PDB file of C-alpha atoms in Angstrom:
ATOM      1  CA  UNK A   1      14.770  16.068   9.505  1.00  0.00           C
ATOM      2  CA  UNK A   2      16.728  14.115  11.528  1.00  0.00           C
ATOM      3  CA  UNK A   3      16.077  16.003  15.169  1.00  0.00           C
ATOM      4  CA  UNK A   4      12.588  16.069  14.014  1.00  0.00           C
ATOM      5  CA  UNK A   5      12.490  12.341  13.889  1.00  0.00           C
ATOM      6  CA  UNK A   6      14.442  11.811  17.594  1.00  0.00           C
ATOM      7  CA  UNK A   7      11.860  14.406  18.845  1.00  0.00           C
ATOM      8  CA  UNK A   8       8.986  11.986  17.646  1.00  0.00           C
ATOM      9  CA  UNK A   9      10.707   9.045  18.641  1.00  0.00           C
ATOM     10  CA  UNK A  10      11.582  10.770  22.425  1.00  0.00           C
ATOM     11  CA  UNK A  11       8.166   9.694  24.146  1.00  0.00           C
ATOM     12  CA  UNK A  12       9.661   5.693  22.886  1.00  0.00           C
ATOM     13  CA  UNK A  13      13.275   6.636  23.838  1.00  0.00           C
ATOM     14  CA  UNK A  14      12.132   7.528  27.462  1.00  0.00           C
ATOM     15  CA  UNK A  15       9.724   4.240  27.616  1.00  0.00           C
ATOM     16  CA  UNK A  16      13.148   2.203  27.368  1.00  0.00           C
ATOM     17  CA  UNK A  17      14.899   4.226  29.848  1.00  0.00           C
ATOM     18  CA  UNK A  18      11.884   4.028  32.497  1.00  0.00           C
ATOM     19  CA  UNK A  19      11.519   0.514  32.117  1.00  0.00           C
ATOM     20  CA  UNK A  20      15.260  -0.559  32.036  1.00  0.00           C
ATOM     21  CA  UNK A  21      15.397   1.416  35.623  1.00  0.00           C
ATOM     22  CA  UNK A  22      12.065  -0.764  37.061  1.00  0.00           C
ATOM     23  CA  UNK A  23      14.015  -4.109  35.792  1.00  0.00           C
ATOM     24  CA  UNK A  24      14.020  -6.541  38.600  1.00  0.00           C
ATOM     25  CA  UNK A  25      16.958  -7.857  38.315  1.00  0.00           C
ATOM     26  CA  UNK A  26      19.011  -7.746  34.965  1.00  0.00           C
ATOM     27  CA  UNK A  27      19.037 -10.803  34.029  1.00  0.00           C
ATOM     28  CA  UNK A  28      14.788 -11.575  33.774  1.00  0.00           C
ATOM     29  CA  UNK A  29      15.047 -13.198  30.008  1.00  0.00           C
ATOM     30  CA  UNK A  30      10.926 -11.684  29.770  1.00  0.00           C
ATOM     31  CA  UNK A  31      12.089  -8.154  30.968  1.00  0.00           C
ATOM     32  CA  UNK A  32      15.104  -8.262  28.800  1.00  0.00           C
ATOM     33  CA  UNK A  33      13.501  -9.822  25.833  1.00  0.00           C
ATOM     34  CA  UNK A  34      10.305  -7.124  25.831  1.00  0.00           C
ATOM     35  CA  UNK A  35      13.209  -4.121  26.185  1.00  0.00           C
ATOM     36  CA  UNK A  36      15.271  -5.558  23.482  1.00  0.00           C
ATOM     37  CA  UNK A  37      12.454  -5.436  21.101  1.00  0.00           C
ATOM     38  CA  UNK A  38      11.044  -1.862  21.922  1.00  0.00           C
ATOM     39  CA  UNK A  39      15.045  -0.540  21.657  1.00  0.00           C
ATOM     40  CA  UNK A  40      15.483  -1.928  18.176  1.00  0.00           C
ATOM     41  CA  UNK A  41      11.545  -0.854  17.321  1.00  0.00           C
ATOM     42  CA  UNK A  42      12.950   2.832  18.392  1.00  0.00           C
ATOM     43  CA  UNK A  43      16.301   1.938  16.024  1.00  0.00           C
ATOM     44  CA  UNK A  44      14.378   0.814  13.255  1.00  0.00           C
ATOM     45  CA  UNK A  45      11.448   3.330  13.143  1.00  0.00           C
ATOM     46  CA  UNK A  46      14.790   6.070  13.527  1.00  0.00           C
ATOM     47  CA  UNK A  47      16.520   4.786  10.656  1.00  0.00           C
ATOM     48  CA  UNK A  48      13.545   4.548   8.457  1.00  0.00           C
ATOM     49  CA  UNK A  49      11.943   7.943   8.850  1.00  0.00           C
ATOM     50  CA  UNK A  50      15.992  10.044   9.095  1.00  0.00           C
ATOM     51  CA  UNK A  51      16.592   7.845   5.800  1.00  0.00           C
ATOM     52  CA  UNK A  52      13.587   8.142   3.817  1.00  0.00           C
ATOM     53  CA  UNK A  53      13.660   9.871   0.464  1.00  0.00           C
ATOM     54  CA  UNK A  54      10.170  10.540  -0.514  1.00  0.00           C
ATOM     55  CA  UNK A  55      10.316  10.992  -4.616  1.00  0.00           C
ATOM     56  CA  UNK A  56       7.430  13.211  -4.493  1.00  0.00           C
ATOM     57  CA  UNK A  57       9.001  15.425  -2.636  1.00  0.00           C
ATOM     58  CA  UNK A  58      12.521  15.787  -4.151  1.00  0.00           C
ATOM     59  CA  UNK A  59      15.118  14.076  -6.190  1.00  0.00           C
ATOM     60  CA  UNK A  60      16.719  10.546  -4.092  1.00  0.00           C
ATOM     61  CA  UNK A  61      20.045  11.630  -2.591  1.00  0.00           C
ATOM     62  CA  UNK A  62      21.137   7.813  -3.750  1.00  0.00           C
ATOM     63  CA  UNK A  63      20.184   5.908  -6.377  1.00  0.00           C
ATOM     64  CA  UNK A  64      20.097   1.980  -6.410  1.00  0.00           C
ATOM     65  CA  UNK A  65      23.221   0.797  -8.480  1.00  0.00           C
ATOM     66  CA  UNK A  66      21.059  -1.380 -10.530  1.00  0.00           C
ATOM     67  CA  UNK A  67      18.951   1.143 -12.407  1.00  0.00           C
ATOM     68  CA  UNK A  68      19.581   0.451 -15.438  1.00  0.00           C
ATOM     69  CA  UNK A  69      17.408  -3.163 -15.072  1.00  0.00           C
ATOM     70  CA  UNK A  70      14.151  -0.686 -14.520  1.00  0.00           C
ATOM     71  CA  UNK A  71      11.737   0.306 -16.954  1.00  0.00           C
ATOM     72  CA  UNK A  72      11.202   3.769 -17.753  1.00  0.00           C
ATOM     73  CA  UNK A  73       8.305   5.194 -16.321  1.00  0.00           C
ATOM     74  CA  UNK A  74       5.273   6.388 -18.241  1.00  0.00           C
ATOM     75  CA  UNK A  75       3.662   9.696 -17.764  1.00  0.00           C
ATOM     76  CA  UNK A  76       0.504   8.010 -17.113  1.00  0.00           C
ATOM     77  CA  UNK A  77       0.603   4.642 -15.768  1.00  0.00           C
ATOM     78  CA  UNK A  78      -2.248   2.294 -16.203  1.00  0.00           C
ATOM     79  CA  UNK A  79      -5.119   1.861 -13.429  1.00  0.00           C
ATOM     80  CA  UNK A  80      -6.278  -1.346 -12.884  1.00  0.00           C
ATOM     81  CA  UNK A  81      -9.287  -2.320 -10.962  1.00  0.00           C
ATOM     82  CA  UNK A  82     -10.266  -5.511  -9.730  1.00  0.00           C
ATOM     83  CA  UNK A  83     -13.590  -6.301  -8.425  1.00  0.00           C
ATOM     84  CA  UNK A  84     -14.094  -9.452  -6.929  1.00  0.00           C
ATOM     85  CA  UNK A  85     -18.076 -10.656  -6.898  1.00  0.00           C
ATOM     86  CA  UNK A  86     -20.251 -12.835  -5.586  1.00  0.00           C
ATOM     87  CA  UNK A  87     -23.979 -12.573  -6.173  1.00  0.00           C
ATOM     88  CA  UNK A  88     -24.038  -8.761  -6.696  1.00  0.00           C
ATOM     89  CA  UNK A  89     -26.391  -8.764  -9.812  1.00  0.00           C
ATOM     90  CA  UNK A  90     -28.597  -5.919  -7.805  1.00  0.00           C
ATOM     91  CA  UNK A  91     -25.424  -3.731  -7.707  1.00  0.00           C
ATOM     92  CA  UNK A  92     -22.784  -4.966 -10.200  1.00  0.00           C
ATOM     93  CA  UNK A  93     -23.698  -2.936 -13.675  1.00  0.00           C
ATOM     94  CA  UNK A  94     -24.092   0.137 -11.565  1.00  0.00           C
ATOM     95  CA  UNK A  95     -20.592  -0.122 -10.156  1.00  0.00           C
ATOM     96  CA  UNK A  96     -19.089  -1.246 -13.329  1.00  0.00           C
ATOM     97  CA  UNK A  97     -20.621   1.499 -15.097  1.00  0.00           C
ATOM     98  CA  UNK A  98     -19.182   3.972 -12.304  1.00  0.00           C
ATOM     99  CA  UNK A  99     -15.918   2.822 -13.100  1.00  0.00           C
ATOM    100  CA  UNK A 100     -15.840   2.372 -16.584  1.00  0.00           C
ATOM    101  CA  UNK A 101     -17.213   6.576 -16.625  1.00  0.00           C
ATOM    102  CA  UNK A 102     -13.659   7.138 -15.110  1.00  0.00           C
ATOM    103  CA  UNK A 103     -11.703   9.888 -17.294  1.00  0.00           C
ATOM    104  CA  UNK A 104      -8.336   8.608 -17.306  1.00  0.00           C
ATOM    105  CA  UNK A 105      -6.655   7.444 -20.719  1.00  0.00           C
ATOM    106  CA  UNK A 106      -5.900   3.895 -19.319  1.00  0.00           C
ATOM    107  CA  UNK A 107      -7.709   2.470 -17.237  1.00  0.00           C
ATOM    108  CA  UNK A 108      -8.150  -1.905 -17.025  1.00  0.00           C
ATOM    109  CA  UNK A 109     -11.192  -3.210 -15.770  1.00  0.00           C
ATOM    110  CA  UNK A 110     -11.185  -6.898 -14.280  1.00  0.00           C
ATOM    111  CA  UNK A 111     -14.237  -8.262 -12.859  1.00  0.00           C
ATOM    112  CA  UNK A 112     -13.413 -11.354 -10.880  1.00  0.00           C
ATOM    113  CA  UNK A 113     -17.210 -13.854 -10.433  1.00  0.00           C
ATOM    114  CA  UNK A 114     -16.846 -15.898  -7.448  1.00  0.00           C
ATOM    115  CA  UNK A 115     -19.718 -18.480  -9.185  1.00  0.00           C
ATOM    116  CA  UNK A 116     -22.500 -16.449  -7.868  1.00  0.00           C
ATOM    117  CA  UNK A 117     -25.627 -18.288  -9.164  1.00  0.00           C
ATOM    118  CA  UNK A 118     -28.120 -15.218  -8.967  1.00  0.00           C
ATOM    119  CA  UNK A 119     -27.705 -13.856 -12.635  1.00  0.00           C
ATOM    120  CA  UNK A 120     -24.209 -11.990 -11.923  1.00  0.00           C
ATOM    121  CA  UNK A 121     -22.670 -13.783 -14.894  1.00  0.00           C
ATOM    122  CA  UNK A 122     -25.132 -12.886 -17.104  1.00  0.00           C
ATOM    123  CA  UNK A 123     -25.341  -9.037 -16.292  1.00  0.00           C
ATOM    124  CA  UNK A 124     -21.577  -8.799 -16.472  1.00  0.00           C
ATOM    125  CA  UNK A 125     -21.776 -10.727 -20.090  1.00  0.00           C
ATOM    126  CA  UNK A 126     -24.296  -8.363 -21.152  1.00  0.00           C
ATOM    127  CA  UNK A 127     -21.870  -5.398 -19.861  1.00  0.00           C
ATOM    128  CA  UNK A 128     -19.016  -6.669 -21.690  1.00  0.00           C
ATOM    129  CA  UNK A 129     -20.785  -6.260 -24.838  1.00  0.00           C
ATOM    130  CA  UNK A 130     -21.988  -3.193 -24.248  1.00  0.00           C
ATOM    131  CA  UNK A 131     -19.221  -1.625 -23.217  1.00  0.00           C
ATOM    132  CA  UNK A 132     -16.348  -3.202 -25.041  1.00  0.00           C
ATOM    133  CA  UNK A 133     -12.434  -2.788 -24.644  1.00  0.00           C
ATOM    134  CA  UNK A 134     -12.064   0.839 -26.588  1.00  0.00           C
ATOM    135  CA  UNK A 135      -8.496   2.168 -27.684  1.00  0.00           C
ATOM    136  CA  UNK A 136      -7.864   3.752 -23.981  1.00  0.00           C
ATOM    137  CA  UNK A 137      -7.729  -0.117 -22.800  1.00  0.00           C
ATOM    138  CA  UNK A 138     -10.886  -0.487 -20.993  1.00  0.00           C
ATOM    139  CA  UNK A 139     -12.276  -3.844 -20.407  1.00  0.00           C
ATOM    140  CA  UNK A 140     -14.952  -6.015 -18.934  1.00  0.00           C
TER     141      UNK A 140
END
């Protein structure tokens, strides 16, 4: 993992080394500045790709020390979605019906109105009788 990483980062490594050969004269506080930041850009993205633990992938080689703070996690976790609208009453039940026909055991629904003042409001009152919060968590 970790040669794969140096061999993405080469085309940065030789960047540095070309330009720290075309410096004009070593001490240019621009030149110096600009190759400082793409060295530790190179160090950084190094360091975050060799060290990264993906938990999808595998188990984390380390753990934080402080696990015991965490929740447990659920099997399914809830989905929230948040619209945010203003003056969408030609598209708004259709979208919020797509959403609410989502299959998942629980799922949140928050639809945000931005004080649209072409009937928005009233379409998403209507919807939130309609479809009321059901045991899987759903709301309007």
């Amino acid at each position: 993992m970790r040669l794969r990483t140096l061999l993405a980062l080469l085309p940065l490594l030789l960047l540095v080394a070309l330009r720290a050969v075309r410096l004009p004269h070593v001490f240019d506080p621009l030149a110096l500045y600009g190759l400082a930041v793409l060295a530790s850009t190179v160090c950084l993205f190094h360091l975050a790709y060799s060290r990264y633990d993906d938990p999808a992938v595998r188990p984390l080689r380390s753990r934080p020390w402080h696990t015991e703070g965490f929740p447990p996690l659920t099997a399914q976790p809830r989905v929230s979605f948040r619209l945010a609208v203003h003056n969408e009453r030609a598209h708004i039940e259709d979208c919020v019906r797509s959403v609410t026909a989502v299959n998942y055991p629980d799922l949140q629904l928050v639809v945000v109105d931005d004080a649209s003042d072409d009937g928005t409001p009233d379409v998403l009152e209507r919807l939130a009788e309609e479809l009321p919060p059901t045991s899987s968590n759903k709301s309007c």
